[in-house]
Short mmCIF file of C-alpha atoms in Angstrom, two decimals:
data_model
loop_
_atom_site.label_atom_id
_atom_site.label_comp_id
_atom_site.label_asym_id
_atom_site.label_seq_id
_atom_site.Cartn_x
_atom_site.Cartn_y
_atom_site.Cartn_z
CA MET A 13 2.54 -9.94 30.76
CA LEU A 14 5.13 -11.24 29.01
CA GLU A 15 7.71 -13.98 30.35
CA ILE A 16 11.11 -14.16 28.72
CA ASN A 17 14.59 -15.07 29.46
CA TYR A 18 16.40 -11.67 28.35
CA LEU A 19 15.09 -8.38 27.79
CA VAL A 20 17.00 -5.87 26.00
CA ILE A 21 16.21 -1.97 25.77
CA GLY A 22 17.66 -0.29 22.86
CA SER A 23 18.47 -1.34 19.17
CA GLY A 24 21.95 -0.11 18.60
CA VAL A 25 24.91 -1.94 18.17
CA ALA A 26 25.40 -2.93 21.72
CA GLY A 27 21.73 -4.49 22.31
CA LEU A 28 21.72 -6.35 19.07
CA THR A 29 25.35 -7.49 19.26
CA PHE A 30 24.13 -9.08 22.86
CA ALA A 31 20.86 -10.44 21.23
CA VAL A 32 22.35 -12.07 18.26
CA LYS A 33 25.15 -13.80 20.58
CA ILE A 34 22.88 -15.22 23.32
CA ALA A 35 20.26 -16.24 20.74
CA GLU A 36 22.48 -17.97 18.74
CA LYS A 37 24.02 -20.09 21.59
CA PHE A 38 20.83 -20.77 23.11
CA PRO A 39 17.84 -21.62 20.75
CA GLU A 40 15.72 -22.50 23.35
CA ARG A 41 15.82 -19.15 25.37
CA THR A 42 14.05 -16.18 24.52
CA VAL A 43 14.92 -12.42 23.79
CA VAL A 44 12.89 -9.57 23.26
CA ILE A 45 14.45 -6.15 22.03
CA VAL A 46 12.39 -3.12 22.61
CA THR A 47 13.01 0.18 20.79
CA LYS A 48 10.98 3.25 20.98
CA ASP A 49 11.26 3.97 17.65
CA SER A 50 11.79 2.12 14.30
CA GLU A 51 14.14 -0.76 14.76
CA ASP A 52 17.06 0.93 12.76
CA GLU A 53 16.83 4.06 14.60
CA SER A 54 19.71 4.37 16.93
CA ASN A 55 22.88 6.50 17.90
CA THR A 56 24.56 3.46 16.02
CA LYS A 57 23.34 4.36 12.63
CA TYR A 58 24.73 7.86 12.49
CA ALA A 59 28.49 7.09 13.79
CA GLN A 60 30.34 8.55 10.50
CA GLY A 61 33.91 8.18 11.48
CA GLY A 62 34.26 4.26 12.53
CA MET A 63 35.84 1.80 14.94
CA ALA A 64 39.34 2.27 16.24
CA VAL A 65 41.22 -1.18 15.99
CA VAL A 66 45.13 -2.41 15.87
CA LEU A 67 45.58 -4.21 12.77
CA ASN A 68 48.81 -3.25 11.31
CA GLN A 69 51.24 -4.33 14.18
CA GLU A 70 54.56 -3.05 12.37
CA ASP A 71 53.29 0.64 12.47
CA ASP A 72 50.79 0.52 15.44
CA SER A 73 50.41 -1.62 18.72
CA PHE A 74 47.83 -2.13 21.62
CA LYS A 75 50.25 -0.34 23.65
CA LYS A 76 49.95 3.00 21.46
CA HIS A 77 46.24 2.74 21.28
CA ILE A 78 46.30 2.06 24.99
CA GLU A 79 48.47 5.41 25.61
CA ASP A 80 46.04 7.41 23.22
CA THR A 81 43.01 6.67 25.16
CA LEU A 82 44.66 7.20 28.60
CA ILE A 83 45.88 10.35 27.26
CA ALA A 84 42.32 11.51 25.74
CA GLY A 85 40.89 10.32 29.20
CA ASP A 86 42.81 12.70 31.23
CA GLY A 87 43.88 10.70 34.06
CA LEU A 88 40.46 9.24 35.05
CA CYS A 89 40.26 5.95 32.92
CA ASP A 90 40.51 2.59 34.45
CA GLU A 91 43.16 1.24 32.88
CA GLY A 92 42.59 -2.54 33.00
CA VAL A 93 39.62 -1.91 31.36
CA VAL A 94 41.45 0.06 28.57
CA LYS A 95 43.96 -2.65 28.01
CA MET A 96 40.78 -5.53 27.55
CA VAL A 97 39.08 -3.29 25.34
CA VAL A 98 41.67 -2.30 22.92
CA GLU A 99 43.00 -5.96 23.13
CA GLU A 100 39.58 -7.50 22.18
CA GLY A 101 39.32 -5.11 19.28
CA PRO A 102 40.29 -7.23 16.39
CA GLN A 103 38.55 -10.65 17.33
CA ARG A 104 35.33 -8.48 17.99
CA LEU A 105 35.82 -6.78 14.30
CA LYS A 106 36.76 -10.08 12.88
CA GLU A 107 33.08 -11.18 13.94
CA LEU A 108 31.31 -8.23 12.56
CA ILE A 109 32.95 -9.30 8.97
CA GLU A 110 32.09 -12.93 9.48
CA TRP A 111 28.35 -11.55 10.04
CA GLY A 112 28.38 -9.35 6.59
CA ALA A 113 29.75 -6.03 7.60
CA ASN A 114 31.59 -4.39 4.95
CA PHE A 115 34.65 -1.88 5.82
CA ASP A 116 36.56 0.18 3.04
CA GLU A 117 39.89 -1.44 1.53
CA ASP A 118 42.55 -0.17 -0.07
CA SER A 119 44.04 -0.82 -3.88
CA LYS A 120 45.86 -3.72 -2.24
CA GLY A 121 42.59 -5.20 -0.79
CA ASN A 122 43.60 -4.62 2.84
CA LEU A 123 41.40 -2.66 5.12
CA ASP A 124 41.83 1.37 4.50
CA LEU A 125 42.76 2.66 8.02
CA GLY A 126 42.09 6.11 8.54
CA LYS A 127 43.40 8.56 11.37
CA GLU A 128 41.57 11.11 13.77
CA GLY A 129 42.11 13.57 16.48
CA GLY A 130 43.98 12.14 19.39
CA HIS A 131 44.96 9.02 17.54
CA SER A 132 48.67 8.52 16.95
CA GLU A 133 48.33 6.29 14.50
CA TYR A 134 46.28 5.27 11.27
CA ARG A 135 43.75 2.52 12.88
CA ILE A 136 40.23 3.63 12.10
CA VAL A 137 38.20 0.91 10.05
CA HIS A 138 35.32 2.71 8.37
CA HIS A 139 32.53 2.40 5.73
CA LYS A 140 32.62 5.52 4.04
CA ASP A 141 31.26 8.28 6.18
CA LEU A 142 28.21 5.59 7.30
CA THR A 143 29.94 2.88 9.43
CA GLY A 144 27.44 2.77 12.07
CA SER A 145 24.87 2.62 9.52
CA GLU A 146 26.72 -0.48 7.99
CA VAL A 147 27.33 -2.13 11.51
CA GLN A 148 23.48 -1.60 11.94
CA ARG A 149 22.10 -3.02 8.90
CA THR A 150 24.56 -5.83 9.49
CA LEU A 151 23.37 -6.95 12.84
CA LEU A 152 19.59 -6.24 11.99
CA LYS A 153 19.95 -8.65 9.30
CA ARG A 154 21.15 -11.53 11.68
CA VAL A 155 18.39 -10.64 14.28
CA HIS A 156 15.39 -11.33 11.76
CA GLN A 157 17.49 -14.95 10.88
CA LEU A 158 17.02 -15.85 14.51
CA PRO A 159 13.57 -17.11 15.54
CA ASN A 160 14.10 -16.68 19.13
CA ILE A 161 14.44 -12.97 18.67
CA THR A 162 11.39 -10.73 19.03
CA LEU A 163 11.91 -6.90 18.10
CA LEU A 164 9.19 -4.71 19.37
CA PRO A 165 9.54 -1.16 17.34
CA HIS A 166 7.60 1.61 18.73
CA HIS A 167 7.66 0.21 22.33
CA PHE A 168 8.88 2.58 25.15
CA ALA A 169 10.59 1.27 28.16
CA ILE A 170 8.89 3.33 30.64
CA ASP A 171 10.47 2.16 34.10
CA LEU A 172 12.70 -0.83 35.32
CA VAL A 173 10.30 -3.35 37.64
CA THR A 174 12.34 -3.45 40.97
CA ASN A 175 11.23 -4.58 44.57
CA HIS A 176 9.75 -1.02 44.95
CA HIS A 177 7.03 -2.16 42.47
CA ILE A 178 6.61 -5.77 44.22
CA LYS A 179 4.00 -6.37 46.80
CA ASP A 180 5.93 -6.83 50.06
CA GLY A 181 9.29 -6.57 48.31
CA ASP A 182 12.22 -5.59 50.39
CA GLU A 183 12.86 -2.18 49.05
CA GLU A 184 16.38 -1.96 50.22
CA LYS A 185 17.40 -4.92 48.00
CA LEU A 186 18.47 -3.72 44.58
CA LEU A 187 16.87 -5.97 42.35
CA CYS A 188 15.04 -5.76 38.62
CA TYR A 189 12.66 -7.92 37.25
CA GLY A 190 12.38 -6.52 33.72
CA ALA A 191 10.43 -3.42 32.87
CA TYR A 192 7.19 -1.84 32.08
CA VAL A 193 6.85 -0.82 28.61
CA LEU A 194 4.19 1.35 26.21
CA ASP A 195 2.78 0.09 23.27
CA GLU A 196 2.95 3.72 21.29
CA ARG A 197 0.53 2.21 18.79
CA SER A 198 -2.18 0.99 20.96
CA GLY A 199 -1.54 3.14 24.45
CA GLU A 200 -1.42 -0.25 26.05
CA ILE A 201 1.06 -0.46 29.09
CA PHE A 202 2.56 -4.05 30.08
CA ALA A 203 5.37 -5.53 32.18
CA ILE A 204 7.89 -7.61 30.60
CA LYS A 205 9.42 -10.00 33.01
CA ALA A 206 13.01 -11.16 32.10
CA ASN A 207 15.88 -13.50 34.20
CA ALA A 208 18.35 -10.37 33.07
CA THR A 209 17.82 -7.06 31.57
CA LEU A 210 20.08 -5.04 29.36
CA LEU A 211 20.05 -1.34 29.26
CA ALA A 212 21.35 -0.33 25.67
CA SER A 213 19.67 2.68 25.01
CA GLY A 214 21.92 5.26 23.69
CA GLY A 215 22.96 8.66 24.48
CA ILE A 216 21.80 11.84 26.33
CA GLY A 217 22.34 14.42 23.38
CA CYS A 218 18.88 16.02 23.13
CA VAL A 219 19.13 17.06 26.68
CA TYR A 220 21.16 19.83 25.21
CA GLY A 221 18.75 20.73 22.07
CA HIS A 222 21.82 21.10 19.84
CA THR A 223 23.19 17.81 19.37
CA THR A 224 24.71 15.49 16.90
CA ASN A 225 22.36 12.74 18.06
CA PRO A 226 19.04 11.62 16.72
CA ILE A 227 15.93 12.87 18.47
CA ILE A 228 15.71 9.67 20.44
CA ALA A 229 18.64 10.45 22.41
CA THR A 230 16.97 11.59 25.57
CA GLY A 231 18.90 9.47 28.51
CA ASP A 232 15.95 6.92 29.09
CA GLY A 233 18.15 4.11 30.38
CA VAL A 234 20.23 6.41 32.45
CA ALA A 235 17.16 7.80 33.98
CA MET A 236 15.17 4.57 34.57
CA ALA A 237 18.50 2.84 36.09
CA TYR A 238 18.82 6.41 38.42
CA ARG A 239 15.27 6.00 39.40
CA ALA A 240 15.94 2.15 39.97
CA LYS A 241 19.04 3.36 42.36
CA ALA A 242 21.68 2.16 40.46
CA ARG A 243 24.91 3.87 40.95
CA ILE A 244 25.58 6.42 38.08
CA LYS A 245 28.93 8.19 37.96
CA ASP A 246 30.92 11.08 35.55
CA MET A 247 27.69 12.68 34.43
CA GLU A 248 29.47 15.85 34.19
CA PHE A 249 31.56 14.56 31.25
CA VAL A 250 29.70 15.54 28.05
CA GLN A 251 31.54 15.21 25.11
CA PHE A 252 31.04 18.32 22.74
CA HIS A 253 31.61 17.39 18.83
CA PRO A 254 33.76 20.51 17.92
CA THR A 255 32.21 20.55 14.26
CA ALA A 256 28.70 19.94 13.99
CA LEU A 257 27.07 21.40 10.70
CA TYR A 258 25.81 25.25 11.59
CA GLN A 259 22.05 25.94 10.77
CA ARG A 260 20.35 28.85 12.20
CA LYS A 261 17.12 27.01 13.26
CA GLY A 262 19.37 24.70 15.48
CA GLU A 263 17.91 21.05 16.48
CA SER A 264 19.53 18.21 15.92
CA ALA A 265 22.76 18.78 13.77
CA PHE A 266 24.22 16.85 10.97
CA LEU A 267 27.86 15.93 12.05
CA ILE A 268 30.80 16.76 10.14
CA SER A 269 33.09 13.88 11.23
CA GLU A 270 36.45 14.04 12.87
CA ALA A 271 37.77 12.36 10.05
CA VAL A 272 37.26 15.57 7.62
CA ARG A 273 40.17 17.24 9.99
CA GLY A 274 42.25 14.07 9.97
CA PHE A 275 42.33 14.45 5.98
CA GLY A 276 43.47 17.68 6.45
CA ALA A 277 40.97 20.37 6.74
CA TYR A 278 41.58 23.63 8.80
CA LEU A 279 39.47 25.72 11.47
CA ARG A 280 39.16 29.32 10.62
CA ASN A 281 37.31 31.99 12.39
CA ARG A 282 35.36 34.48 10.49
CA LYS A 283 38.31 36.75 9.57
CA GLY A 284 39.89 33.61 8.15
CA LYS A 285 42.61 33.16 10.70
CA ARG A 286 43.49 29.45 11.26
CA PHE A 287 43.40 29.86 15.01
CA MET A 288 43.86 26.13 16.51
CA LEU A 289 47.40 27.02 16.22
CA ASP A 290 47.30 29.60 19.00
CA TYR A 291 45.39 26.94 21.40
CA ASP A 292 47.30 23.23 20.90
CA GLU A 293 50.47 22.37 19.09
CA ARG A 294 48.36 19.84 17.28
CA ALA A 295 46.18 22.48 15.77
CA GLU A 296 42.82 20.63 14.17
CA LEU A 297 44.41 17.22 15.41
CA ALA A 298 44.19 18.22 19.21
CA SER A 299 41.46 16.20 21.37
CA ARG A 300 37.74 16.93 20.87
CA ASP A 301 37.72 18.96 24.38
CA ILE A 302 40.59 21.12 23.32
CA VAL A 303 38.98 21.76 20.01
CA SER A 304 35.68 22.50 21.42
CA GLN A 305 37.10 24.58 24.22
CA SER A 306 39.27 26.67 21.57
CA ILE A 307 36.17 27.03 19.15
CA ASP A 308 33.93 28.24 22.29
CA ALA A 309 36.48 30.97 23.25
CA GLU A 310 36.95 32.24 19.41
CA MET A 311 32.89 32.47 18.98
CA LYS A 312 32.67 34.29 22.41
CA LYS A 313 35.97 36.38 21.73
CA ALA A 314 34.06 37.78 18.29
CA GLY A 315 30.40 37.46 19.69
CA ASP A 316 29.86 34.98 16.66
CA SER A 317 27.57 32.03 16.49
CA HIS A 318 29.80 29.71 14.31
CA VAL A 319 33.38 29.13 13.20
CA PHE A 320 34.28 27.80 9.75
CA LEU A 321 35.83 24.57 8.21
CA ASP A 322 37.99 25.15 5.22
CA CYS A 323 38.24 22.27 2.98
CA THR A 324 39.02 24.15 -0.22
CA HIS A 325 42.85 23.32 -0.25
CA LEU A 326 42.04 19.64 -0.02
CA ASP A 327 41.77 17.06 -3.09
CA VAL A 328 38.06 17.36 -3.91
CA LYS A 329 37.78 13.73 -5.65
CA GLY A 330 39.25 12.07 -2.48
CA PHE A 331 37.05 14.03 -0.46
CA LYS A 332 33.68 13.12 -2.15
CA LYS A 333 35.19 9.12 -2.15
CA HIS A 334 35.89 9.30 1.55
CA PHE A 335 32.84 11.75 2.69
CA PRO A 336 29.89 11.37 0.02
CA THR A 337 27.22 11.89 2.54
CA ILE A 338 28.95 15.12 4.27
CA TYR A 339 29.56 16.49 0.35
CA ASN A 340 25.97 16.05 -0.56
CA LYS A 341 24.59 17.21 2.55
CA CYS A 342 26.67 20.69 2.29
CA LEU A 343 25.84 20.71 -1.71
CA SER A 344 21.78 20.41 -0.41
CA LEU A 345 22.66 23.56 1.32
CA HIS A 346 24.43 25.35 -1.27
CA ILE A 347 27.74 24.86 0.21
CA ASP A 348 30.45 23.57 -2.45
CA VAL A 349 33.50 22.40 -0.17
CA GLU A 350 35.85 22.94 -3.11
CA LYS A 351 34.87 26.84 -2.83
CA ASP A 352 33.02 27.56 0.29
CA TRP A 353 34.01 27.06 4.22
CA ILE A 354 31.66 25.05 6.12
CA PRO A 355 29.83 27.07 8.97
CA VAL A 356 30.27 24.64 11.84
CA VAL A 357 29.69 25.09 15.66
CA PRO A 358 30.28 22.48 18.79
CA ALA A 359 27.16 20.41 19.91
CA SER A 360 26.49 17.79 22.69
CA HIS A 361 27.81 14.76 21.13
CA TYR A 362 28.49 11.87 23.51
CA LEU A 363 28.11 10.80 27.42
CA CYS A 364 31.57 9.60 28.90
CA GLY A 365 29.69 8.72 32.03
CA GLY A 366 26.62 6.95 32.74
CA ILE A 367 25.50 3.87 34.98
CA GLU A 368 28.48 2.31 36.48
CA VAL A 369 29.19 -1.38 35.22
CA ASP A 370 31.98 -3.93 36.03
CA LYS A 371 33.84 -5.65 33.19
CA ASN A 372 30.93 -7.88 32.63
CA GLY A 373 28.53 -4.88 32.34
CA LYS A 374 26.82 -5.81 35.54
CA THR A 375 25.43 -2.71 37.21
CA THR A 376 24.85 -2.30 41.14
CA VAL A 377 21.30 -3.73 40.73
CA GLU A 378 20.84 -7.17 40.68
CA ASN A 379 20.09 -9.14 37.15
CA LEU A 380 20.52 -5.44 35.47
CA PHE A 381 23.46 -5.15 33.10
CA ALA A 382 24.06 -2.00 30.75
CA CYS A 383 26.05 -1.67 27.66
CA GLY A 384 26.86 0.96 25.26
CA GLU A 385 27.00 4.84 25.52
CA CYS A 386 24.34 4.67 28.47
CA SER A 387 27.16 2.62 30.53
CA LYS A 388 30.12 4.01 32.24
CA THR A 389 33.02 1.36 32.11
CA GLY A 390 35.85 3.12 32.80
CA LEU A 391 37.21 3.28 29.23
CA HIS A 392 36.43 6.80 28.08
CA GLY A 393 37.45 8.49 31.33
CA ALA A 394 37.12 12.20 31.15
CA ASN A 395 37.07 12.20 27.46
CA ARG A 396 36.42 9.60 24.89
CA LEU A 397 38.86 9.01 22.31
CA ALA A 398 37.48 9.28 18.60
CA SER A 399 36.13 5.87 17.40
CA ASN A 400 36.18 4.04 20.51
CA SER A 401 32.51 3.86 21.21
CA LEU A 402 31.61 1.20 18.66
CA LEU A 403 34.65 -0.78 19.96
CA GLU A 404 33.60 -0.36 23.92
CA ALA A 405 29.77 -1.62 22.78
CA LEU A 406 31.17 -4.58 20.93
CA VAL A 407 33.44 -5.77 23.56
CA TYR A 408 31.04 -5.38 26.76
CA ALA A 409 28.19 -6.89 24.47
CA HIS A 410 30.55 -9.84 24.21
CA ASN A 411 31.22 -9.89 27.89
CA ILE A 412 27.72 -9.82 29.17
CA PHE A 413 27.14 -12.62 26.80
CA LYS A 414 29.93 -14.44 28.34
CA HIS A 415 28.83 -14.04 31.76
CA LEU A 416 25.19 -14.66 31.10
CA SER A 417 26.01 -17.89 28.95
CA GLU A 418 28.29 -19.20 32.57
CA ASN A 419 25.73 -17.81 34.85
CA HIS A 420 22.07 -18.67 33.96
CA TYR A 421 19.90 -16.35 35.69
CA LYS A 422 16.71 -18.34 37.34
CA LYS A 423 13.20 -17.35 36.48
CA SER A 424 11.88 -15.22 39.63
CA GLU A 425 8.44 -16.41 41.08
CA VAL A 426 7.33 -12.81 42.05
CA PHE A 427 4.06 -11.13 40.81
CA ILE A 428 4.44 -8.20 38.86
CA PRO A 429 1.34 -5.89 39.12
CA GLU A 430 -0.30 -4.59 36.11
CA TRP A 431 0.68 -0.63 35.47
CA ASN A 432 -2.01 1.62 37.80
CA ASP A 433 -3.04 4.69 35.93
CA GLU A 434 -6.47 5.29 37.64
CA GLY A 435 -7.13 9.08 37.97
CA THR A 436 -5.19 9.98 35.13
CA THR A 437 -6.67 11.60 31.86
CA ILE A 438 -5.89 11.88 28.56
CA THR A 439 -3.60 14.92 28.37
CA GLU A 440 -4.26 17.86 26.24
CA GLU A 441 -1.01 19.45 27.56
CA HIS A 442 1.22 18.95 24.19
CA ILE A 443 1.79 22.55 24.19
CA LEU A 444 3.36 22.16 28.08
CA ILE A 445 5.56 19.33 27.41
CA ARG A 446 6.95 21.19 24.11
CA HIS A 447 7.39 24.62 26.11
CA SER A 448 9.04 22.92 29.31
CA LEU A 449 11.13 20.68 26.67
CA LYS A 450 12.47 24.12 24.86
CA SER A 451 13.14 25.61 28.61
CA LEU A 452 15.21 22.81 29.68
CA GLN A 453 17.45 22.89 26.50
CA ALA A 454 17.88 26.42 26.73
CA LEU A 455 18.92 25.93 30.36
CA MET A 456 21.41 23.28 29.80
CA ARG A 457 22.96 24.99 26.61
CA ASN A 458 23.27 28.39 28.47
CA TYR A 459 24.11 27.30 32.20
CA VAL A 460 26.04 23.78 31.72
CA GLY A 461 27.76 23.81 28.46
CA ILE A 462 31.28 23.52 27.05
CA VAL A 463 32.78 26.21 29.89
CA ARG A 464 30.64 25.89 32.91
CA SER A 465 30.80 28.28 36.46
CA ASN A 466 29.49 27.32 39.89
CA ARG A 467 27.13 30.51 39.73
CA ARG A 468 25.76 29.34 36.79
CA LEU A 469 25.58 25.79 37.96
CA LYS A 470 23.58 26.83 40.85
CA ARG A 471 21.26 29.25 39.18
CA ALA A 472 20.52 26.13 36.55
CA ILE A 473 19.40 23.89 39.58
CA ARG A 474 16.76 26.80 40.77
CA HIS A 475 15.60 26.84 37.45
CA LEU A 476 15.39 22.99 36.81
CA ASP A 477 13.33 22.30 40.13
CA LEU A 478 10.76 24.50 38.62
CA ILE A 479 10.61 22.63 35.44
CA TYR A 480 10.75 19.27 37.63
CA THR A 481 7.87 20.18 39.85
CA GLU A 482 5.64 21.50 36.60
CA VAL A 483 5.99 18.08 34.73
CA GLU A 484 6.18 15.52 37.79
CA ASP A 485 2.38 16.90 38.43
CA LEU A 486 1.84 16.52 34.78
CA TYR A 487 3.26 12.98 34.78
CA ARG A 488 0.67 12.03 38.00
CA GLU A 489 -2.30 13.58 36.14
CA SER A 490 -1.90 12.43 32.57
CA LYS A 491 -1.99 9.21 30.56
CA ILE A 492 1.47 8.30 29.97
CA THR A 493 2.95 9.29 26.28
CA ALA A 494 6.27 8.23 24.93
CA SER A 495 7.23 12.32 24.95
CA LEU A 496 6.32 12.78 28.53
CA CYS A 497 8.34 9.68 29.60
CA GLU A 498 11.27 11.08 27.41
CA LEU A 499 10.82 14.79 29.17
CA ARG A 500 10.78 13.40 32.59
CA ASN A 501 13.90 11.29 31.83
CA MET A 502 15.87 14.31 30.40
CA ILE A 503 15.04 16.22 33.57
CA ASN A 504 16.57 13.30 35.74
CA VAL A 505 19.75 13.24 33.39
CA ALA A 506 20.10 17.39 33.80
CA HIS A 507 19.96 16.75 37.45
CA MET A 508 22.62 14.21 37.51
CA ILE A 509 24.79 16.46 35.11
CA ILE A 510 24.25 19.69 37.22
CA SER A 511 24.87 18.19 40.66
CA GLN A 512 27.74 15.80 39.24
CA SER A 513 29.26 18.98 37.49
CA LEU A 514 28.97 20.88 41.20
CA GLU A 515 30.90 18.20 42.83
CA ARG A 516 33.89 18.19 40.61
CA LYS A 517 36.40 20.15 42.01
CA GLU A 518 39.31 19.93 39.24
CA ASN A 519 39.01 20.37 35.63
CA LYS A 520 39.52 17.05 33.86
CA GLY A 521 38.90 16.50 29.89
CA GLY A 522 35.79 17.34 28.80
CA TYR A 523 34.92 19.01 31.98
CA PHE A 524 35.66 22.86 32.41
CA ASN A 525 34.76 25.14 35.10
CA LYS A 526 35.86 28.38 35.39
CA ASP A 527 36.09 28.50 38.95
CA ASN A 528 38.29 25.22 39.23
CA VAL A 529 41.16 27.58 37.47
CA LYS A 530 43.82 27.97 40.09
#
C-alpha cells in the first residue's frame, strides 16, 4: 500500500493543474497522479478550438460571456457558477502563459482571438488547432520539474476505497480513503491511501462508439463515484459535436473544429443545399445542440449517413494557417478542402452532467473531489458553450487547490485491506468483452442518441440489463484487466444516461425526446 497526501486520477488539464499548484505550495506533501494510458493521453490533448476568455473589454465583457453561456445552457446553468468561472478566466489564462503555454498572436503581438458557435464576440484564445495539446505539454513539463509529484502511467484506478471496503466501517457514512489501482504491466493491484482524492478522469464518449474523444474516454471516474454512492446528475445531457469527420469504419472520429464554421464554412446536404438556414437564423453558428439536431433531421429525411462541410469558398491560405492539422488530415484521406466538401456526421463529444460538486469541487462523498469533464459544476447547464471546458477545468482545479490549502485533510488511521481476487481465473474471454462492448455502443447510438423517445429508452434498459448481467458474471470470475473494468464502467454510465433521460420530462439544450414535445 502507498500512503500519500493527494491522489489525482487522470492526467488532463484538470488533474495536472491541481497537482502543479498543490505541489508548488507544499513541497513537503506528496502527490501521485495515476493515468491509465501514457502520461500525455487525455481528452485535453484533443481539444482543438481553444479556451474562451474575455480579454478585450472594449468590444467584449464578462456580462456578454455570461449571457452567451446562460443562453447555451438553456435555463439550467447555475448563474453564480457561470459568473465565477467567467470572471476568473483572465487570471487562470495568465498563469498558463507564465508556465510557458504559447497562444497565437496577431500581427500587432496581441492574442489572436477566434469566434465559435454560440459566442457573441471574438474571445477564443488558441494555439492553431491544437490548443489542448499545447496546454497539456506545458503542464506536463511543470509536473516533471516538481520532485514531490509521482506520475504513474499505465495504472488503472479500479475503484475508490470507501467504508464499504473497511472492516467494521460505517457503510452509511460516505467517505473516501483513496483507490485500488491496477498496474497494467505487472497485473499487480494495490491500494493508494490518500488524505484527499481528486477525480479528473475525463469524459464518456466511447460509450457511443462514434465519438470525437480518444479511446480512453470510458467514464471511469463517473462510474467509480457512482459505485461509491456520490451524487451524479444531468447525465442525459450528452453533447454531440455536429461535425466529426465521417469515415465508414466508425470508431473514434477526427474532429472538424467548431472554429471552421466560425471561419465561414457552410453545411450542405447531398444535393448541395445549405440547409442550416431552414432551421435557425444563426445558420452554421447556432449552438451545437441545434446544429446536431438539424444534421440528424437532414440525414433521416434523405436516409443519408452524413452531410458535408463546404470550405471551397474560403481563403485557403488562411485555412491552412488556422487549421493545419485539419487540412493535412483531410488531405491524407484525399479530401482537398479547396475543391472538395468534407463529409461530416455528429458524434458524441462532451458530457455536460457528471459527479455533482460545489464551488470548491467537493463531491457528496467526504475527502473526494472532482474536476473537469467528469464533474457537474453547474457551468454548462443543458448544453456546453464551445471552449468553456478548458476554462472550467482551470478554474475548478484552482478552487480545489485553494480549499485544500486552507483545509488540511488529516491522514486516516483506518486499515485498507488488500484487494481480494481469490477464486478468479485469468480470462480468455477477450472476445466476450469485445462483443459486449460493440453491443453496448450500438445500443447507445440507436436508442439513446441525439433524438430520443420513451419507447426506445425503455427498450434500451431491457437490452442493457442483459449486457450488465453477462459482464458482472465475467467480472466476478476473472482476473482484473483494464478492458474489463472499462466495459463495466461504460455499462454503469449507460445506465445513468438512460435512467436520467427517462426522468427528464422537458426538452432542454442538448436533450431532445420526441415524447416531450407538447
